[in-house]
Tab-separated table of C-alpha atoms and ligand atoms in Angstrom:
chain	number	residue	atom	x	y	z
A	1	UNK	CA	79.434	-106.735	11.015
A	2	UNK	CA	81.987	-103.969	10.556
A	3	UNK	CA	84.968	-106.318	11.145
A	4	UNK	CA	83.690	-108.945	8.734
A	5	UNK	CA	83.079	-106.358	6.121
A	6	UNK	CA	86.609	-104.989	6.480
A	7	UNK	CA	88.138	-108.435	6.368
A	8	UNK	CA	86.062	-109.494	3.369
A	9	UNK	CA	87.379	-106.408	1.390
A	10	UNK	CA	90.959	-106.079	2.733
A	11	UNK	CA	91.746	-109.684	3.697
A	12	UNK	CA	92.100	-111.281	7.165
A	13	UNK	CA	95.771	-110.733	7.539
A	14	UNK	CA	96.329	-108.723	10.732
A	15	UNK	CA	97.383	-105.098	10.386
A	16	UNK	CA	100.616	-103.928	12.306
A	17	UNK	CA	99.519	-100.465	13.218
A	18	UNK	CA	97.080	-97.662	12.757
A	19	UNK	CA	97.711	-94.215	11.290
A	20	UNK	CA	95.366	-91.409	11.845
A	21	UNK	CA	95.776	-88.535	9.492
A	22	UNK	CA	95.212	-84.868	10.526
A	23	UNK	CA	93.875	-81.850	8.607
A	24	UNK	CA	95.563	-81.384	5.239
A	25	UNK	CA	97.645	-84.592	5.829
A	26	UNK	CA	95.429	-86.897	3.928
A	27	UNK	CA	97.725	-87.441	0.987
A	28	UNK	CA	99.745	-90.091	2.944
A	29	UNK	CA	96.674	-92.399	2.305
A	30	UNK	CA	97.543	-92.197	-1.432
A	31	UNK	CA	100.821	-93.999	-0.631
A	32	UNK	CA	99.063	-97.053	0.679
A	33	UNK	CA	98.900	-99.979	-1.660
A	34	UNK	CA	95.557	-101.416	-0.554
A	35	UNK	CA	91.778	-101.219	-0.276
A	36	UNK	CA	89.809	-98.140	0.712
A	37	UNK	CA	86.439	-98.408	2.490
A	38	UNK	CA	84.171	-95.404	2.926
A	39	UNK	CA	83.367	-94.533	6.496
A	40	UNK	CA	79.753	-94.386	5.464
A	41	UNK	CA	79.821	-98.152	5.018
A	42	UNK	CA	81.310	-98.733	8.567
A	43	UNK	CA	78.988	-98.663	11.452
A	44	UNK	CA	80.166	-96.368	14.226
A	45	UNK	CA	82.626	-94.511	12.062
A	46	UNK	CA	81.357	-90.982	12.118
A	47	UNK	CA	81.929	-89.475	8.770
A	48	UNK	CA	81.903	-85.787	9.603
A	49	UNK	CA	82.466	-83.098	7.005
A	50	UNK	CA	85.713	-81.357	7.927
A	51	UNK	CA	87.246	-80.338	4.711
A	52	UNK	CA	90.775	-81.527	4.246
A	53	UNK	CA	89.918	-84.954	5.778
A	54	UNK	CA	89.142	-87.967	3.550
A	55	UNK	CA	86.541	-90.093	5.373
A	56	UNK	CA	88.005	-93.495	4.347
A	57	UNK	CA	89.647	-96.413	5.998
A	58	UNK	CA	92.498	-97.673	3.901
A	59	UNK	CA	94.180	-100.990	4.647
A	60	UNK	CA	97.238	-102.138	2.922
A	61	UNK	CA	100.943	-101.802	2.631
A	62	UNK	CA	102.749	-98.536	3.573
A	63	UNK	CA	106.491	-98.557	3.130
A	64	UNK	CA	106.619	-102.155	3.813
A	65	UNK	CA	104.253	-102.495	6.728
A	66	UNK	CA	100.606	-103.570	6.826
A	67	UNK	CA	98.645	-100.552	8.119
A	68	UNK	CA	95.204	-99.317	8.621
A	69	UNK	CA	95.055	-95.616	7.687
A	70	UNK	CA	92.279	-93.481	9.019
A	71	UNK	CA	91.993	-90.832	6.284
A	72	UNK	CA	89.465	-88.781	8.350
A	73	UNK	CA	88.866	-88.354	12.000
A	74	UNK	CA	85.903	-87.131	13.843
A	75	UNK	CA	86.415	-84.350	16.260
A	76	UNK	CA	84.601	-83.422	19.467
A	77	UNK	CA	83.587	-80.018	17.875
A	78	UNK	CA	81.606	-81.780	15.128
A	79	UNK	CA	79.011	-83.391	17.269
A	80	UNK	CA	79.871	-82.772	20.986
A	81	UNK	CA	80.999	-86.344	21.443
A	82	UNK	CA	84.491	-86.669	22.870
A	83	UNK	CA	84.321	-90.395	22.110
A	84	UNK	CA	83.697	-89.895	18.348
A	85	UNK	CA	86.732	-92.118	17.565
A	86	UNK	CA	85.867	-94.875	20.023
A	87	UNK	CA	84.606	-97.381	17.407
A	88	UNK	CA	87.468	-96.810	14.922
A	89	UNK	CA	90.158	-97.328	17.642
A	90	UNK	CA	88.473	-100.386	19.036
A	91	UNK	CA	88.182	-101.779	15.503
A	92	UNK	CA	91.848	-101.040	14.954
A	93	UNK	CA	92.742	-103.357	17.913
A	94	UNK	CA	90.465	-105.989	16.628
A	95	UNK	CA	92.196	-105.893	13.212
A	96	UNK	CA	95.413	-106.925	15.030
A	97	UNK	CA	97.150	-103.588	15.537
A	98	UNK	CA	98.923	-102.998	18.917
A	99	UNK	CA	99.898	-99.400	18.168
A	100	UNK	CA	98.522	-96.204	16.682
A	101	UNK	CA	100.336	-93.266	15.277
A	102	UNK	CA	98.236	-90.068	15.341
A	103	UNK	CA	99.047	-86.974	13.187
A	104	UNK	CA	97.586	-83.526	13.547
A	105	UNK	CA	97.859	-80.025	12.443
A	106	UNK	CA	98.696	-77.691	15.380
A	107	UNK	CA	99.456	-74.151	16.291
A	108	UNK	CA	102.931	-73.538	17.881
A	109	UNK	CA	103.577	-71.564	21.038
A	110	UNK	CA	107.386	-71.764	20.571
A	111	UNK	CA	109.186	-69.306	18.471
A	112	UNK	CA	111.861	-71.890	17.662
A	113	UNK	CA	109.118	-74.116	16.131
A	114	UNK	CA	107.617	-72.044	13.235
A	115	UNK	CA	105.131	-73.198	10.577
A	116	UNK	CA	106.476	-76.147	8.670
A	117	UNK	CA	108.073	-77.741	11.822
A	118	UNK	CA	107.110	-81.192	13.019
A	119	UNK	CA	106.789	-81.995	16.731
A	120	UNK	CA	106.747	-85.352	18.441
A	121	UNK	CA	104.274	-85.268	21.273
A	122	UNK	CA	105.910	-86.220	24.545
A	123	UNK	CA	102.857	-85.551	26.716
A	124	UNK	CA	99.570	-83.688	26.647
A	125	UNK	CA	97.460	-81.313	28.561
A	126	UNK	CA	93.759	-81.912	28.368
A	127	UNK	CA	92.795	-78.148	28.461
A	128	UNK	CA	89.137	-79.009	27.533
A	129	UNK	CA	88.207	-80.860	30.678
A	130	UNK	CA	86.359	-83.329	28.479
A	131	UNK	CA	86.941	-87.022	28.391
A	132	UNK	CA	85.931	-89.730	25.933
A	133	UNK	CA	85.614	-92.306	28.803
A	134	UNK	CA	82.912	-90.423	30.686
A	135	UNK	CA	79.998	-92.726	30.899
A	136	UNK	CA	82.142	-95.889	30.589
A	137	UNK	CA	80.623	-98.110	33.224
A	138	UNK	CA	83.610	-100.415	34.096
A	139	UNK	CA	86.642	-99.794	36.171
A	140	UNK	CA	88.798	-99.952	33.082
A	141	UNK	CA	87.818	-96.237	32.730
A	142	UNK	CA	90.572	-95.271	35.236
A	143	UNK	CA	93.308	-95.279	32.563
A	144	UNK	CA	96.949	-94.613	33.573
A	145	UNK	CA	98.201	-91.778	31.548
A	146	UNK	CA	101.765	-91.866	32.507
A	147	UNK	CA	103.838	-92.643	29.410
A	148	UNK	CA	100.595	-92.419	27.359
A	149	UNK	CA	102.878	-91.595	24.456
A	150	UNK	CA	104.870	-94.786	24.371
A	151	UNK	CA	108.600	-94.220	25.232
A	152	UNK	CA	109.789	-96.951	22.844
A	153	UNK	CA	107.710	-95.600	19.923
A	154	UNK	CA	109.052	-92.177	20.628
A	155	UNK	CA	112.580	-93.350	20.694
A	156	UNK	CA	112.123	-95.117	17.427
A	157	UNK	CA	110.414	-92.124	15.744
A	158	UNK	CA	113.178	-89.835	17.050
A	159	UNK	CA	115.807	-92.218	15.595
A	160	UNK	CA	113.953	-92.395	12.278
A	161	UNK	CA	113.979	-88.557	12.103
A	162	UNK	CA	117.683	-88.258	13.000
A	163	UNK	CA	118.533	-90.973	10.430
A	164	UNK	CA	116.519	-89.156	7.693
A	165	UNK	CA	118.075	-85.808	8.730
A	166	UNK	CA	114.767	-84.317	9.790
A	167	UNK	CA	114.616	-81.971	12.715
A	168	UNK	CA	111.865	-83.347	14.919
A	169	UNK	CA	110.898	-81.087	17.898
A	170	UNK	CA	109.661	-82.588	21.137
A	171	UNK	CA	106.891	-80.967	23.112
A	172	UNK	CA	103.567	-80.994	24.933
A	173	UNK	CA	100.322	-80.811	23.056
A	174	UNK	CA	97.294	-79.075	24.503
A	175	UNK	CA	93.779	-80.082	23.479
A	176	UNK	CA	91.472	-77.201	22.984
A	177	UNK	CA	87.964	-78.232	21.997
A	178	UNK	CA	87.489	-75.814	19.044
A	179	UNK	CA	85.882	-75.212	16.562
A	180	UNK	CA	86.760	-71.587	17.087
A	181	UNK	CA	90.474	-70.965	17.523
A	182	UNK	CA	91.912	-69.878	20.819
A	183	UNK	CA	92.080	-66.281	22.062
A	184	UNK	CA	95.541	-64.818	22.675
A	185	UNK	CA	94.841	-64.836	26.388
A	186	UNK	CA	94.128	-68.547	26.214
A	187	UNK	CA	97.285	-69.165	24.442
A	188	UNK	CA	99.254	-67.146	26.975
A	189	UNK	CA	97.562	-69.330	29.669
A	190	UNK	CA	98.365	-72.704	28.048
A	191	UNK	CA	101.876	-71.628	27.197
A	192	UNK	CA	102.450	-70.653	30.861
A	193	UNK	CA	101.006	-74.097	31.895
A	194	UNK	CA	103.642	-75.739	29.876
A	195	UNK	CA	102.159	-76.574	26.433
A	196	UNK	CA	104.225	-76.207	23.278
A	197	UNK	CA	101.527	-76.764	20.694
A	198	UNK	CA	97.762	-76.529	20.554
A	199	UNK	CA	95.101	-78.317	18.455
A	200	UNK	CA	91.660	-79.732	18.434
A	201	UNK	CA	92.222	-83.439	18.311
A	202	UNK	CA	94.490	-86.280	19.327
A	203	UNK	CA	94.055	-86.140	23.147
A	204	UNK	CA	90.670	-87.958	23.225
A	205	UNK	CA	91.996	-90.494	20.761
A	206	UNK	CA	95.091	-91.225	22.793
A	207	UNK	CA	92.976	-91.691	25.909
A	208	UNK	CA	90.806	-94.154	23.981
A	209	UNK	CA	93.931	-95.848	22.441
A	210	UNK	CA	95.307	-96.492	25.987
A	211	UNK	CA	91.882	-97.681	27.119
A	212	UNK	CA	91.914	-100.279	24.350
A	213	UNK	CA	95.469	-101.231	25.157
A	214	UNK	CA	97.022	-99.729	22.011
A	215	UNK	CA	100.392	-98.116	22.317
A	216	UNK	CA	100.246	-94.615	20.995
A	217	UNK	CA	102.485	-91.977	19.442
A	218	UNK	CA	101.583	-88.541	17.867
A	219	UNK	CA	103.300	-86.140	15.577
A	220	UNK	CA	102.089	-82.525	15.117
A	221	UNK	CA	102.641	-80.685	11.930
A	222	UNK	CA	102.879	-77.008	12.795
A	223	UNK	CA	100.690	-74.873	10.464
A	224	UNK	CA	100.804	-71.551	12.349
A	225	UNK	CA	102.049	-69.690	15.299
A	226	UNK	CA	99.208	-69.843	17.970
A	227	UNK	CA	96.715	-66.996	18.356
A	228	UNK	CA	98.292	-63.657	19.178
A	229	UNK	CA	101.820	-64.838	18.417
A	230	UNK	CA	102.023	-63.596	14.792
A	231	UNK	CA	100.159	-61.335	12.444
A	232	UNK	CA	98.646	-64.105	10.347
A	233	UNK	CA	94.936	-64.557	10.506
A	234	UNK	CA	93.913	-68.113	11.560
A	235	UNK	CA	91.523	-70.028	9.566
A	236	UNK	CA	90.901	-73.555	8.429
A	237	UNK	CA	91.923	-72.515	4.920
A	238	UNK	CA	95.249	-71.332	6.368
A	239	UNK	CA	95.714	-74.732	8.244
A	240	UNK	CA	95.105	-76.681	5.014
A	241	UNK	CA	97.256	-74.386	2.938
A	242	UNK	CA	100.125	-74.681	5.483
A	243	UNK	CA	99.881	-78.367	6.278
A	244	UNK	CA	101.869	-79.522	3.191
A	245	UNK	CA	104.913	-77.486	4.458
A	246	UNK	CA	105.507	-80.059	7.234
A	247	UNK	CA	103.775	-82.970	5.602
A	248	UNK	CA	106.812	-84.002	3.652
A	249	UNK	CA	108.888	-84.179	6.820
A	250	UNK	CA	106.170	-86.218	8.503
A	251	UNK	CA	106.127	-88.597	5.697
A	252	UNK	CA	109.841	-88.998	5.694
A	253	UNK	CA	109.952	-89.796	9.436
A	254	UNK	CA	106.984	-92.286	9.042
A	255	UNK	CA	108.784	-93.886	6.079
A	256	UNK	CA	111.927	-94.365	8.110
A	257	UNK	CA	109.907	-95.757	11.125
A	258	UNK	CA	107.764	-98.145	8.998
A	259	UNK	CA	110.636	-99.477	6.981
A	260	UNK	CA	112.531	-100.552	10.228
A	261	UNK	CA	109.510	-101.856	12.190
A	262	UNK	CA	109.851	-105.469	11.085
A	263	UNK	CA	113.505	-105.552	12.423
A	264	UNK	CA	112.456	-104.191	15.812
A	265	UNK	CA	111.055	-107.036	17.970
A	266	UNK	CA	110.282	-104.626	20.820
A	267	UNK	CA	108.125	-102.446	18.698
B	301	LIG	N1	94.768	-73.976	17.226
B	301	LIG	C1	94.053	-75.021	17.268
B	301	LIG	N2	94.040	-75.937	16.296
B	301	LIG	C2	94.865	-75.777	15.265
B	301	LIG	C3	95.681	-74.635	15.224
B	301	LIG	C4	95.669	-73.664	16.265
B	301	LIG	O1	96.344	-72.587	16.226
B	301	LIG	N3	96.342	-74.790	14.054
B	301	LIG	C5	96.016	-76.012	13.498
B	301	LIG	N4	95.062	-76.555	14.230
């Protein structure tokens, strides 16, 4: 069984939290002192082939906290399945985690939030109309999405950023299915609807996390201004090239958060 395999390699000690790494943000996995397991060995862990993602589960110590880092994530656009991350998130809960921090690369709709910025997600807009719980047969599928991005986690991450002198923006993330980028007209639409950043992940995972009773938080690393808002040509190459700009800030915030976690009984 997947769980037995993970425990036999990484030890049975429970993990405190999960961390899902976005495009071009995989190098945080290198900071974990632990054991890496290829997704190919884990049943139900779709190991798609999005470049810039490392398809490994890494369990070990990160800045003083025992974590499970998901070096790669599956996206809806890879296989048409919005529940592509269902098994990994369920497994995370079974490994003992009660919270998950998601990271992603995103386009910005706010001129005051240029590439290289980091944004804490306060809420989201599911612009895709898809849902990873479609087909779930139990009444548990009616998940409450108020405060889906856990207020206590957001407060602690905000505090970590302030302490580390990192300017952490707050905003609403819109999920667009991808894999094509948005049109400028679509960007004007979601901007009007109240979104601050746009990307192709995170929303289905947060829905699944809440379904499994995990507390969730998400941080976007802004890699570009959204379509039509600047002269740059959008591409995945561009996303990967720009991710390191904000990745160092992300890492600093996470370090501050993880280093204080053990002293925070409420977290
Ligand atoms: N749109 C969607 N996904 C993205 C973007 C974007 O502009 N940038 C990085 N991921």
